[in-house]
Amino acid sequence: MGSKPRILLHTCCAPCLIFPSKKLKSAGFEVIGFFYNPNIYPQDEYRRRKDTLLCYAAQINVEMRSESTENDAVFFDQAVAGSDNKPARCSACWYLRLYRSAQYAKKNAIGIFTSTLLVSPYQDIEIVRAMGEKAAKELEIAFYDADFRSGYHDCVKISKQENLYRQKYCGCRRSIEESKEKKAK
Ligand code: SF4
C-alpha cells in the first residue's frame, strides 16, 4: 500500500466519489479524499453531505481528510463576490475549492490532485479543468486531468442501491433558487 503513488481527490459528495475513486485505484493510485466545499448552504445540508460522504468513504476504504474552518463560508462569499451569475460564479467557486485542494496536497507531500467534479455532467468540465490546471500551475503541483463522466450513471445507480443521500441542488444559496426556477419551467 505504501509503495503506490498517492493522489488527493477533492470530493464534493458521496455519490460522486464512487466512480472516480474506483478509476484512480485501478490506475494504481492510493486515493486520499479531501472534503473542502464551503459552497454548500445551509449548514444542515453541508453536514448531511459531509456525514454521508465520510460514512461511505469508510465503507469503500477511501481515507478522507478535510480542512474546514469557521471562516469557510466567508471565504466562499469573498471568492464569488461580484460574480453573481453563471459561469463566472461557478468558475470562482471551482477555483477556490481546487486551489485549496492543491494547497493541501502540496502541504502534505501528495504530488498530484484531481476532483470528483470531473464526473458530473452538471458541471462545465472545460472550466473545471482550466481551474484545476490554473491552481496546479500556481502551486507547482500536478493536476490529474480526467473525464470521469462516463461513470456518472454508475454513481447514480450505486448511490440508489446503497441508499446514499443525493442532493437536490448544486450547493450554494443561489443554486437553490436556480434549481427551483429550472423545475418551474
Ligand atoms: S451553482 Fe454550484 S458550482 Fe456554481 S457557484 Fe453554486 S455551488 Fe458553486
Short mmCIF file of C-alpha atoms and ligand atoms in Angstrom, two decimals:
data_model
loop_
_atom_site.label_atom_id
_atom_site.label_comp_id
_atom_site.label_asym_id
_atom_site.label_seq_id
_atom_site.Cartn_x
_atom_site.Cartn_y
_atom_site.Cartn_z
CA MET A 1 0.00 0.00 0.00
CA GLY A 2 2.82 2.38 0.91
CA SER A 3 4.53 1.94 -2.46
CA LYS A 4 1.64 3.28 -4.52
CA PRO A 5 1.70 6.93 -5.58
CA ARG A 6 -0.79 8.97 -3.59
CA ILE A 7 -3.36 11.19 -5.24
CA LEU A 8 -5.55 13.75 -3.47
CA LEU A 9 -9.11 13.52 -4.73
CA HIS A 10 -11.10 16.65 -3.99
CA THR A 11 -14.53 15.16 -3.23
CA CYS A 12 -17.82 17.02 -3.35
CA CYS A 13 -20.16 14.27 -2.08
CA ALA A 14 -20.56 10.51 -1.62
CA PRO A 15 -22.31 9.69 -4.93
CA CYS A 16 -19.60 11.47 -6.95
CA LEU A 17 -16.84 9.60 -5.08
CA ILE A 18 -17.94 6.21 -6.42
CA PHE A 19 -16.61 6.15 -9.97
CA PRO A 20 -13.53 8.45 -9.74
CA SER A 21 -12.15 6.60 -6.71
CA LYS A 22 -12.61 3.25 -8.47
CA LYS A 23 -10.91 4.54 -11.63
CA LEU A 24 -8.00 6.05 -9.75
CA LYS A 25 -7.48 2.91 -7.69
CA SER A 26 -7.45 0.82 -10.83
CA ALA A 27 -4.91 3.24 -12.33
CA GLY A 28 -2.60 2.30 -9.44
CA PHE A 29 -3.09 5.22 -7.04
CA GLU A 30 -3.60 5.25 -3.32
CA VAL A 31 -6.62 7.57 -3.19
CA ILE A 32 -6.93 10.14 -0.41
CA GLY A 33 -10.22 12.01 -0.46
CA PHE A 34 -10.38 15.66 0.54
CA PHE A 35 -13.57 17.42 1.55
CA TYR A 36 -13.40 21.17 1.03
CA ASN A 37 -16.73 22.53 -0.13
CA PRO A 38 -17.57 25.84 1.57
CA ASN A 39 -20.10 26.49 -1.21
CA ILE A 40 -22.66 24.18 0.44
CA TYR A 41 -25.53 26.08 2.01
CA PRO A 42 -27.14 25.89 4.54
CA GLN A 43 -25.23 24.19 7.37
CA ASP A 44 -27.72 21.30 7.68
CA GLU A 45 -27.16 20.43 4.05
CA TYR A 46 -23.38 20.76 4.49
CA ARG A 47 -23.43 18.35 7.42
CA ARG A 48 -25.68 15.89 5.63
CA ARG A 49 -23.45 15.73 2.55
CA LYS A 50 -20.28 15.54 4.61
CA ASP A 51 -21.56 12.89 7.02
CA THR A 52 -22.86 10.72 4.16
CA LEU A 53 -19.51 11.03 2.44
CA LEU A 54 -17.41 10.18 5.50
CA CYS A 55 -19.54 7.14 6.24
CA TYR A 56 -19.49 5.84 2.65
CA ALA A 57 -15.77 6.52 2.12
CA ALA A 58 -15.01 4.37 5.18
CA GLN A 59 -17.11 1.56 3.67
CA ILE A 60 -15.15 1.60 0.40
CA ASN A 61 -11.76 2.10 2.09
CA VAL A 62 -11.03 5.61 0.95
CA GLU A 63 -9.24 7.67 3.57
CA MET A 64 -10.89 11.08 3.89
CA ARG A 65 -9.27 14.29 5.00
CA SER A 66 -10.84 17.67 5.48
CA GLU A 67 -9.65 21.09 6.49
CA SER A 68 -12.63 23.20 7.39
CA THR A 69 -12.62 26.35 9.45
CA GLU A 70 -15.37 28.54 10.80
CA ASN A 71 -14.46 31.12 8.18
CA ASP A 72 -15.06 28.88 5.18
CA ALA A 73 -18.44 30.38 4.33
CA VAL A 74 -16.84 33.84 4.44
CA PHE A 75 -14.05 32.69 2.10
CA PHE A 76 -16.67 31.40 -0.28
CA ASP A 77 -18.66 34.63 -0.25
CA GLN A 78 -15.47 36.60 -0.86
CA ALA A 79 -14.38 34.28 -3.68
CA VAL A 80 -17.64 34.68 -5.62
CA ALA A 81 -18.25 38.33 -4.74
CA GLY A 82 -19.11 40.30 -7.86
CA SER A 83 -19.73 37.10 -9.85
CA ASP A 84 -23.44 36.69 -9.32
CA ASN A 85 -24.30 34.62 -12.32
CA LYS A 86 -23.02 31.55 -14.13
CA PRO A 87 -20.41 30.86 -15.42
CA ALA A 88 -18.37 33.47 -13.50
CA ARG A 89 -19.77 32.46 -10.11
CA CYS A 90 -19.15 28.76 -10.74
CA SER A 91 -15.64 29.39 -12.08
CA ALA A 92 -14.75 31.27 -8.89
CA CYS A 93 -16.32 28.51 -6.79
CA TRP A 94 -14.42 25.73 -8.58
CA TYR A 95 -11.16 27.65 -8.43
CA LEU A 96 -11.44 28.20 -4.67
CA ARG A 97 -12.14 24.53 -3.99
CA LEU A 98 -9.44 23.25 -6.34
CA TYR A 99 -6.86 25.77 -5.17
CA ARG A 100 -7.40 24.74 -1.55
CA SER A 101 -7.14 21.09 -2.54
CA ALA A 102 -3.88 21.73 -4.38
CA GLN A 103 -2.59 23.64 -1.37
CA TYR A 104 -3.48 20.78 0.97
CA ALA A 105 -1.84 18.22 -1.34
CA LYS A 106 1.33 20.26 -1.53
CA LYS A 107 1.48 20.80 2.22
CA ASN A 108 1.12 17.05 2.76
CA ALA A 109 3.64 15.97 0.12
CA ILE A 110 1.00 14.48 -2.17
CA GLY A 111 2.31 15.28 -5.62
CA ILE A 112 -0.89 15.18 -7.65
CA PHE A 113 -4.54 16.09 -7.20
CA THR A 114 -7.84 15.87 -9.04
CA SER A 115 -11.56 16.26 -8.36
CA THR A 116 -14.87 14.40 -8.39
CA LEU A 117 -16.27 17.50 -10.12
CA LEU A 118 -14.97 15.83 -13.29
CA VAL A 119 -17.66 13.12 -13.07
CA SER A 120 -20.68 15.41 -13.12
CA PRO A 121 -22.49 16.27 -16.34
CA TYR A 122 -23.95 19.24 -14.42
CA GLN A 123 -20.58 20.99 -14.10
CA ASP A 124 -18.77 22.62 -17.02
CA ILE A 125 -15.87 20.20 -17.39
CA GLU A 126 -13.77 22.54 -19.54
CA ILE A 127 -13.86 25.27 -16.90
CA VAL A 128 -13.27 22.79 -14.06
CA ARG A 129 -10.21 21.52 -15.94
CA ALA A 130 -8.95 25.03 -16.58
CA MET A 131 -9.35 25.93 -12.90
CA GLY A 132 -7.53 22.74 -11.85
CA GLU A 133 -4.65 23.48 -14.22
CA LYS A 134 -4.50 27.09 -13.04
CA ALA A 135 -4.27 26.08 -9.37
CA ALA A 136 -1.70 23.41 -10.24
CA LYS A 137 0.49 25.86 -12.13
CA GLU A 138 0.33 28.47 -9.40
CA LEU A 139 1.30 25.97 -6.70
CA GLU A 140 3.71 23.95 -8.86
CA ILE A 141 1.95 20.66 -8.37
CA ALA A 142 0.43 18.20 -10.87
CA PHE A 143 -3.25 18.13 -11.79
CA TYR A 144 -4.65 14.77 -12.93
CA ASP A 145 -6.86 15.77 -15.82
CA ALA A 146 -9.59 13.23 -16.45
CA ASP A 147 -13.07 12.95 -17.86
CA PHE A 148 -14.95 10.69 -15.44
CA ARG A 149 -18.38 11.48 -16.90
CA SER A 150 -18.80 8.02 -18.46
CA GLY A 151 -19.18 6.78 -14.87
CA TYR A 152 -21.89 9.19 -13.82
CA HIS A 153 -24.69 6.67 -14.33
CA ASP A 154 -22.81 4.16 -12.16
CA CYS A 155 -22.63 6.82 -9.45
CA VAL A 156 -26.41 7.31 -9.60
CA LYS A 157 -27.16 3.59 -9.74
CA ILE A 158 -24.88 2.61 -6.87
CA SER A 159 -25.89 5.55 -4.70
CA LYS A 160 -29.54 4.44 -5.08
CA GLN A 161 -28.63 0.83 -4.24
CA GLU A 162 -26.67 2.00 -1.21
CA ASN A 163 -29.42 4.42 -0.21
CA LEU A 164 -26.99 7.33 -0.10
CA TYR A 165 -28.26 10.86 0.31
CA ARG A 166 -28.39 12.60 -3.10
CA GLN A 167 -28.63 16.36 -3.14
CA LYS A 168 -31.35 18.25 -4.99
CA TYR A 169 -29.25 21.28 -5.92
CA CYS A 170 -25.63 22.09 -6.65
CA GLY A 171 -24.68 23.70 -3.36
CA CYS A 172 -24.65 27.47 -2.93
CA ARG A 173 -27.58 29.62 -1.82
CA ARG A 174 -28.14 30.89 -5.36
CA SER A 175 -28.25 27.34 -6.74
CA ILE A 176 -31.29 26.55 -4.57
CA GLU A 177 -33.23 29.28 -6.37
CA GLU A 178 -31.84 28.23 -9.76
CA SER A 179 -32.92 24.66 -9.19
CA LYS A 180 -36.46 25.77 -8.28
CA GLU A 181 -36.58 28.06 -11.33
CA LYS A 182 -35.49 25.19 -13.58
CA LYS A 183 -38.14 22.86 -12.19
CA ALA A 184 -40.83 25.52 -12.62
CA LYS A 185 -40.07 25.87 -16.35
S1 SF4 B 1 -24.03 26.63 -8.68
FE1 SF4 B 1 -22.63 25.06 -7.82
S2 SF4 B 1 -20.68 25.37 -8.89
FE2 SF4 B 1 -21.93 27.21 -9.20
S3 SF4 B 1 -21.33 28.59 -7.54
FE3 SF4 B 1 -23.09 27.47 -6.81
S4 SF4 B 1 -22.25 25.72 -5.73
FE4 SF4 B 1 -20.61 26.57 -6.97
#
